[in-house]
Coordinates of C-alpha atoms and ligand atoms in Angstrom, one line a residue:
X6 CA 115.2 91.3 77.8
X7 CA 114.9 94.3 80.2
X8 CA 116.3 93.5 83.7
X9 CA 115.0 94.3 87.1
X10 CA 111.7 95.5 85.6
X11 CA 108.3 94.7 87.3
X12 CA 104.8 94.4 85.9
X13 CA 103.3 96.0 89.1
X14 CA 104.5 97.6 92.3
X15 CA 103.3 94.5 94.3
X16 CA 106.0 92.4 92.6
X17 CA 108.6 94.5 94.5
X18 CA 107.4 93.2 97.9
X19 CA 110.1 91.4 99.9
X20 CA 113.8 90.7 99.3
X21 CA 114.8 93.6 101.6
X22 CA 118.4 94.4 102.5
X23 CA 120.2 93.2 105.6
X24 CA 122.4 96.1 106.8
X25 CA 125.1 95.9 109.5
X26 CA 124.6 98.1 112.6
X27 CA 127.9 99.8 113.4
X28 CA 127.8 102.6 116.0
X29 CA 125.0 101.6 118.3
X30 CA 126.5 98.1 118.6
X31 CA 130.1 99.1 118.7
X32 CA 130.5 97.6 122.2
X33 CA 128.9 94.3 121.1
X34 CA 131.1 91.2 120.9
X35 CA 129.3 90.0 117.7
X36 CA 127.9 91.0 114.3
X37 CA 124.4 92.6 114.4
X38 CA 122.4 93.1 111.2
X39 CA 119.1 95.0 110.7
X40 CA 116.5 93.7 108.2
X41 CA 115.4 97.0 106.8
X42 CA 111.7 96.4 106.0
X43 CA 110.9 99.9 105.0
X44 CA 112.4 99.0 101.6
X45 CA 109.0 97.3 100.9
X46 CA 106.8 99.4 98.5
X47 CA 104.4 100.3 101.3
X48 CA 107.4 101.2 103.5
X49 CA 106.8 98.3 106.0
X50 CA 107.1 94.6 106.6
X51 CA 103.3 94.4 106.4
X52 CA 103.2 94.4 102.6
X53 CA 104.4 90.7 102.9
X54 CA 101.3 89.6 104.9
X55 CA 98.9 91.7 102.8
X56 CA 99.8 89.8 99.7
X57 CA 99.6 86.4 101.5
X58 CA 96.3 87.2 103.3
X59 CA 94.7 88.3 100.0
X60 CA 96.1 85.5 97.8
X61 CA 95.1 82.8 100.4
X62 CA 91.6 84.3 100.5
X63 CA 91.4 84.2 96.7
X64 CA 92.5 80.6 96.6
X65 CA 89.9 79.6 99.2
X66 CA 87.1 81.5 97.2
X67 CA 86.4 83.8 100.1
X68 CA 87.5 86.9 98.2
X69 CA 86.2 87.6 94.7
X70 CA 86.8 90.5 92.2
X71 CA 85.1 93.7 93.3
X72 CA 84.8 92.6 97.0
X73 CA 85.5 95.0 99.9
X74 CA 88.3 94.3 102.4
X75 CA 87.6 95.5 105.9
X76 CA 90.4 95.4 108.5
X77 CA 91.5 97.0 111.8
X78 CA 95.1 98.0 111.4
X79 CA 97.8 100.2 113.0
X80 CA 98.3 101.6 109.5
X81 CA 101.0 99.4 107.9
X82 CA 98.8 96.4 107.2
X83 CA 96.3 98.8 105.7
X84 CA 98.9 100.3 103.4
X85 CA 100.0 96.8 102.2
X86 CA 96.3 95.7 101.7
X87 CA 95.6 99.0 99.8
X88 CA 98.6 98.4 97.5
X89 CA 97.6 94.8 96.7
X90 CA 93.9 95.8 96.4
X91 CA 94.8 98.4 93.8
X92 CA 96.6 95.7 91.8
X93 CA 93.7 93.3 92.1
X94 CA 90.7 95.6 92.0
X95 CA 89.3 95.4 95.6
X96 CA 87.8 98.2 97.8
X97 CA 89.3 98.8 101.2
X98 CA 87.8 100.1 104.5
X99 CA 90.1 100.4 107.6
X100 CA 89.6 101.1 111.3
X101 CA 92.5 102.6 113.3
X102 CA 92.9 103.5 117.0
X103 CA 93.1 107.3 117.6
X104 CA 96.6 107.1 119.2
X105 CA 98.0 106.4 115.7
X106 CA 99.9 109.0 113.7
X107 CA 97.8 111.4 111.7
X108 CA 100.1 110.6 108.8
X109 CA 99.0 106.9 108.8
X110 CA 95.4 108.0 108.3
X111 CA 96.2 110.4 105.5
X112 CA 98.4 107.9 103.7
X113 CA 95.6 105.3 103.7
X114 CA 93.1 107.8 102.3
X115 CA 95.7 108.8 99.7
X116 CA 95.8 105.1 98.6
X117 CA 92.0 105.2 98.0
X118 CA 90.8 103.6 101.3
X119 CA 87.9 104.6 103.5
X120 CA 89.3 105.1 107.1
X121 CA 87.5 105.1 110.5
X122 CA 89.4 106.4 113.5
X123 CA 88.2 104.8 116.8
X124 CA 89.0 105.4 120.6
X125 CA 92.1 103.7 121.9
X126 CA 91.1 103.6 125.6
X127 CA 88.1 101.1 125.3
X128 CA 88.0 97.3 125.8
X129 CA 88.5 95.3 122.6
X130 CA 84.8 94.0 122.9
X131 CA 83.4 97.6 123.3
X132 CA 81.3 98.4 120.2
X133 CA 83.5 101.6 119.7
X134 CA 86.8 99.7 119.6
X135 CA 88.6 99.4 116.3
X136 CA 88.2 95.7 116.4
X137 CA 84.4 95.9 116.9
X138 CA 83.9 98.7 114.3
X139 CA 85.8 96.6 111.7
X140 CA 83.7 93.5 112.4
X141 CA 80.4 95.5 112.2
X142 CA 81.3 97.2 108.9
X143 CA 82.4 93.8 107.4
X144 CA 79.1 92.3 108.3
X145 CA 77.1 95.3 107.0
X146 CA 78.8 95.3 103.6
X147 CA 79.4 91.6 103.3
X148 CA 83.0 92.5 103.3
X149 CA 86.0 90.2 103.9
X150 CA 87.9 90.8 107.2
X151 CA 91.4 89.5 106.8
X152 CA 91.8 89.4 110.6
X153 CA 95.6 89.7 110.7
X154 CA 95.5 88.7 114.4
X155 CA 94.0 85.3 114.0
X156 CA 94.5 84.5 110.3
X157 CA 97.5 82.2 110.1
X158 CA 98.3 83.4 106.6
X159 CA 99.9 86.2 108.5
X160 CA 102.7 84.1 110.1
X161 CA 102.8 81.9 106.9
X162 CA 103.9 85.0 104.9
X163 CA 106.9 85.3 107.2
X164 CA 107.5 81.5 107.1
X165 CA 107.6 81.7 103.3
X166 CA 109.5 85.0 102.8
X167 CA 111.1 86.7 105.8
X168 CA 112.6 83.5 107.3
X169 CA 114.1 82.1 104.1
X170 CA 115.5 85.6 103.2
X171 CA 117.3 85.9 106.5
X172 CA 118.6 82.3 106.4
X173 CA 119.9 82.9 102.9
X174 CA 121.4 86.4 103.6
X175 CA 123.2 85.2 106.7
X176 CA 124.3 81.9 105.0
X177 CA 122.7 80.0 107.8
X178 CA 124.9 81.8 110.4
X179 CA 122.1 83.5 112.3
X180 CA 122.0 82.7 116.0
X181 CA 119.5 85.3 117.4
X182 CA 116.4 86.8 115.7
X183 CA 114.9 89.8 117.4
X184 CA 111.5 91.4 116.5
X185 CA 109.0 93.7 118.1
X186 CA 105.8 91.8 118.3
X187 CA 102.1 92.6 117.9
X188 CA 100.0 90.1 116.0
X189 CA 102.9 87.7 116.4
X190 CA 103.3 87.1 112.6
X191 CA 106.7 88.5 112.2
X192 CA 108.1 86.8 115.3
X193 CA 106.5 83.4 115.1
X194 CA 106.4 82.9 111.3
X195 CA 110.0 83.8 110.8
X196 CA 110.9 81.8 114.0
X197 CA 109.2 78.7 112.7
X198 CA 111.3 78.8 109.5
X199 CA 114.5 79.6 111.3
X200 CA 114.0 76.9 114.0
X201 CA 113.3 74.3 111.2
X202 CA 116.7 75.1 109.7
X203 CA 118.5 75.2 113.1
X204 CA 116.5 74.6 116.4
X205 CA 119.3 76.5 118.3
X206 CA 118.4 79.9 116.8
X207 CA 117.0 82.0 119.6
X208 CA 113.7 83.8 118.8
X209 CA 113.3 86.9 120.9
X210 CA 110.2 89.1 121.0
X211 CA 110.2 92.7 122.1
X212 CA 107.1 93.8 124.1
X213 CA 106.2 97.2 125.4
X214 CA 105.5 97.9 129.1
X215 CA 101.7 98.0 129.1
X216 CA 101.2 95.0 126.8
X217 CA 100.3 91.6 128.2
X218 CA 102.3 89.4 125.8
X219 CA 105.4 89.0 128.0
X220 CA 103.4 88.1 131.0
X221 CA 101.5 85.5 129.0
X222 CA 104.7 84.1 127.7
X223 CA 106.4 83.9 131.1
X224 CA 103.4 82.7 133.2
X225 CA 100.9 81.1 130.7
X226 CA 98.3 83.5 132.1
X227 CA 96.2 85.8 129.9
X228 CA 95.6 89.0 131.9
X229 CA 93.9 91.7 129.9
X230 CA 93.6 93.7 133.1
X231 CA 97.3 94.3 133.1
X232 CA 97.1 96.3 129.8
X233 CA 97.7 100.0 129.7
X234 CA 98.3 102.6 126.9
X235 CA 101.9 103.1 125.7
X236 CA 103.4 105.2 122.9
X237 CA 105.2 102.8 120.7
X238 CA 103.0 101.9 117.7
X239 CA 102.1 98.6 116.0
X240 CA 103.4 96.3 118.8
X241 CA 102.1 94.8 122.1
X242 CA 98.6 93.5 122.6
X243 CA 95.8 93.3 125.2
X244 CA 94.9 89.8 124.1
X245 CA 96.8 86.8 122.6
X246 CA 96.3 86.5 118.8
X247 CA 96.1 83.0 117.3
X248 CA 99.3 83.7 115.3
X249 CA 101.3 83.1 118.6
X250 CA 102.8 79.8 119.3
X251 CA 105.0 79.6 122.4
X252 CA 107.0 76.7 120.9
X253 CA 108.8 79.1 118.6
X254 CA 109.6 81.8 121.1
X255 CA 112.6 81.7 123.5
X256 CA 112.4 85.0 125.3
X257 CA 110.3 88.1 125.5
X258 CA 112.0 91.4 126.5
X259 CA 110.1 94.4 127.9
X260 CA 111.1 97.9 126.7
X261 CA 109.9 101.4 127.8
X262 CA 108.5 104.1 125.5
X263 CA 111.1 106.8 126.3
X264 CA 114.2 104.6 125.6
X265 CA 112.7 103.2 122.5
X266 CA 111.8 106.6 121.0
X267 CA 115.2 108.0 121.8
X268 CA 116.7 104.9 120.2
X269 CA 114.8 105.8 117.0
X270 CA 116.6 109.1 117.0
X271 CA 120.0 107.4 117.5
X272 CA 119.2 104.9 114.6
X273 CA 118.6 107.9 112.3
X274 CA 121.6 110.0 113.5
X275 CA 124.2 107.2 114.0
X276 CA 123.2 104.5 111.5
X277 CA 121.3 106.5 108.8
X278 CA 118.3 104.3 109.4
X279 CA 115.1 106.5 109.6
X280 CA 112.5 104.2 111.3
X281 CA 109.3 103.9 113.2
X282 CA 108.9 103.4 116.9
X283 CA 108.8 99.6 116.9
X284 CA 112.3 99.6 115.2
X285 CA 113.6 101.8 118.0
X286 CA 112.0 99.4 120.5
X287 CA 113.6 96.4 118.9
X288 CA 117.0 98.0 118.9
X289 CA 116.5 99.1 122.5
X290 CA 115.6 95.5 123.4
X291 CA 118.8 94.3 121.5
X292 CA 120.9 96.7 123.6
X293 CA 119.3 95.5 126.8
X294 CA 120.3 91.9 125.8
X295 CA 123.9 92.7 125.0
X296 CA 125.4 90.5 127.7
X297 CA 123.7 87.4 126.1
X298 CA 125.8 87.5 123.0
X299 CA 129.2 85.9 122.3
X300 CA 131.8 86.7 119.5
X301 CA 130.6 84.0 117.1
X302 CA 127.0 85.1 117.3
X303 CA 125.1 86.6 114.3
X304 CA 122.1 88.7 115.4
X305 CA 119.3 89.9 113.1
X306 CA 116.9 92.6 114.3
X307 CA 113.8 93.6 112.3
X308 CA 113.1 97.2 111.5
X309 CA 109.4 97.1 110.7
X310 CA 108.7 100.5 109.1
X311 CA 109.9 103.9 108.0
X312 CA 110.2 107.1 110.0
X313 CA 108.2 109.3 107.6
X314 CA 105.0 108.1 109.4
X315 CA 106.2 109.5 112.7
X316 CA 107.6 112.9 111.8
X317 CA 104.9 114.7 113.9
X318 CA 105.8 112.5 116.9
X319 CA 109.2 110.8 117.4
X320 CA 111.0 113.3 115.2
X321 CA 109.2 116.4 116.5
X322 CA 110.9 118.0 119.6
X323 CA 107.6 119.6 120.8
X324 CA 105.7 116.4 120.8
X325 CA 108.6 114.5 122.5
X326 CA 108.9 117.2 125.2
X327 CA 105.1 117.4 125.7
X328 CA 105.0 113.6 126.4
X329 CA 108.1 113.8 128.7
X330 CA 110.3 111.8 126.3
X331 CA 112.9 114.7 125.8
Ligands
PLP410 C1 105.3 99.3 112.9 C2 105.0 97.9 113.4 N1 105.9 97.3 114.1 C3 105.7 96.0 114.6 C4 104.5 95.3 114.3 C5 104.4 94.0 114.8 O1 104.5 93.0 113.9 P1 103.5 91.7 114.0 O2 102.1 92.1 113.9 O3 103.9 90.8 112.8 O4 103.8 91.0 115.3 C6 103.6 96.0 113.5 C7 102.3 95.3 113.2 O5 101.3 95.9 113.0 C8 103.8 97.3 113.0 O6 102.9 97.9 112.2

């Protein structure tokens, strides 16, 4: 029997490594580990939800061979869906906001998907928004819209895979779980599993200034008028997706663009971890929270995706200077 051999690339989704942070956390009293999600075949955590969304839709009969999948995505979910679609024979159409990296659009096209780039600075219900364009195309082509925001298969993927992996890898010692949050799947799905094992585990979401999630969590108010554009990608929202459940969140921490992007550069140079902006944001949030931790704590922070998708931005001095981040 051959060992560690797979029948298809999608079988390699999940079981990512947990890697200790050393330099950035050298003043911390406790151990801190990063769950390095760019080890997934699509280079992001979103491969996990792509598989769950598609397989749940197949089970329910909503998705049949040859169907078209239509989704609005910041790129990573699209990459995961494209990978799984190749394995299972579906067509993919994606809509993205125009603030997203050029690389993300090119990568999706390379994976055989049709991509529509839509304006960032319009309301979600504006017909030009990437939400509205995805809904319109899904209707026109009788396509299936996985709706990662409100489809609970999203958080279920993390309940079934990310959570158990972290619990097993830390041998149940985890005390704090930290993740940048957008649809809420990574934060809440993993949080549900971890709190089921030990209700004391603290579930901490990282939210960019300009998103309305922290305000909602702290005050119970949904205030879309507070939303403004920010530079970190894939996280923060201007509405509250159904994947959120306040019962599984203990704290939301706000981070700023500049510190988060500079933290990405530190992660690369000091830890050898070449990541996207939401990973820099998560680690920036972790550093802001340093005083909460005690020596017996075991902290796990999610690094959602790989830096290769941000070479023209975070890792480009001209772009960083032009935006005032350097
Ligand atoms: C790079 C990146 N970071 C963070 C997130 C947020 O994860 P979630 O949507 O599970 O809350 C996403 C989701 O699109 C992402 O693509």
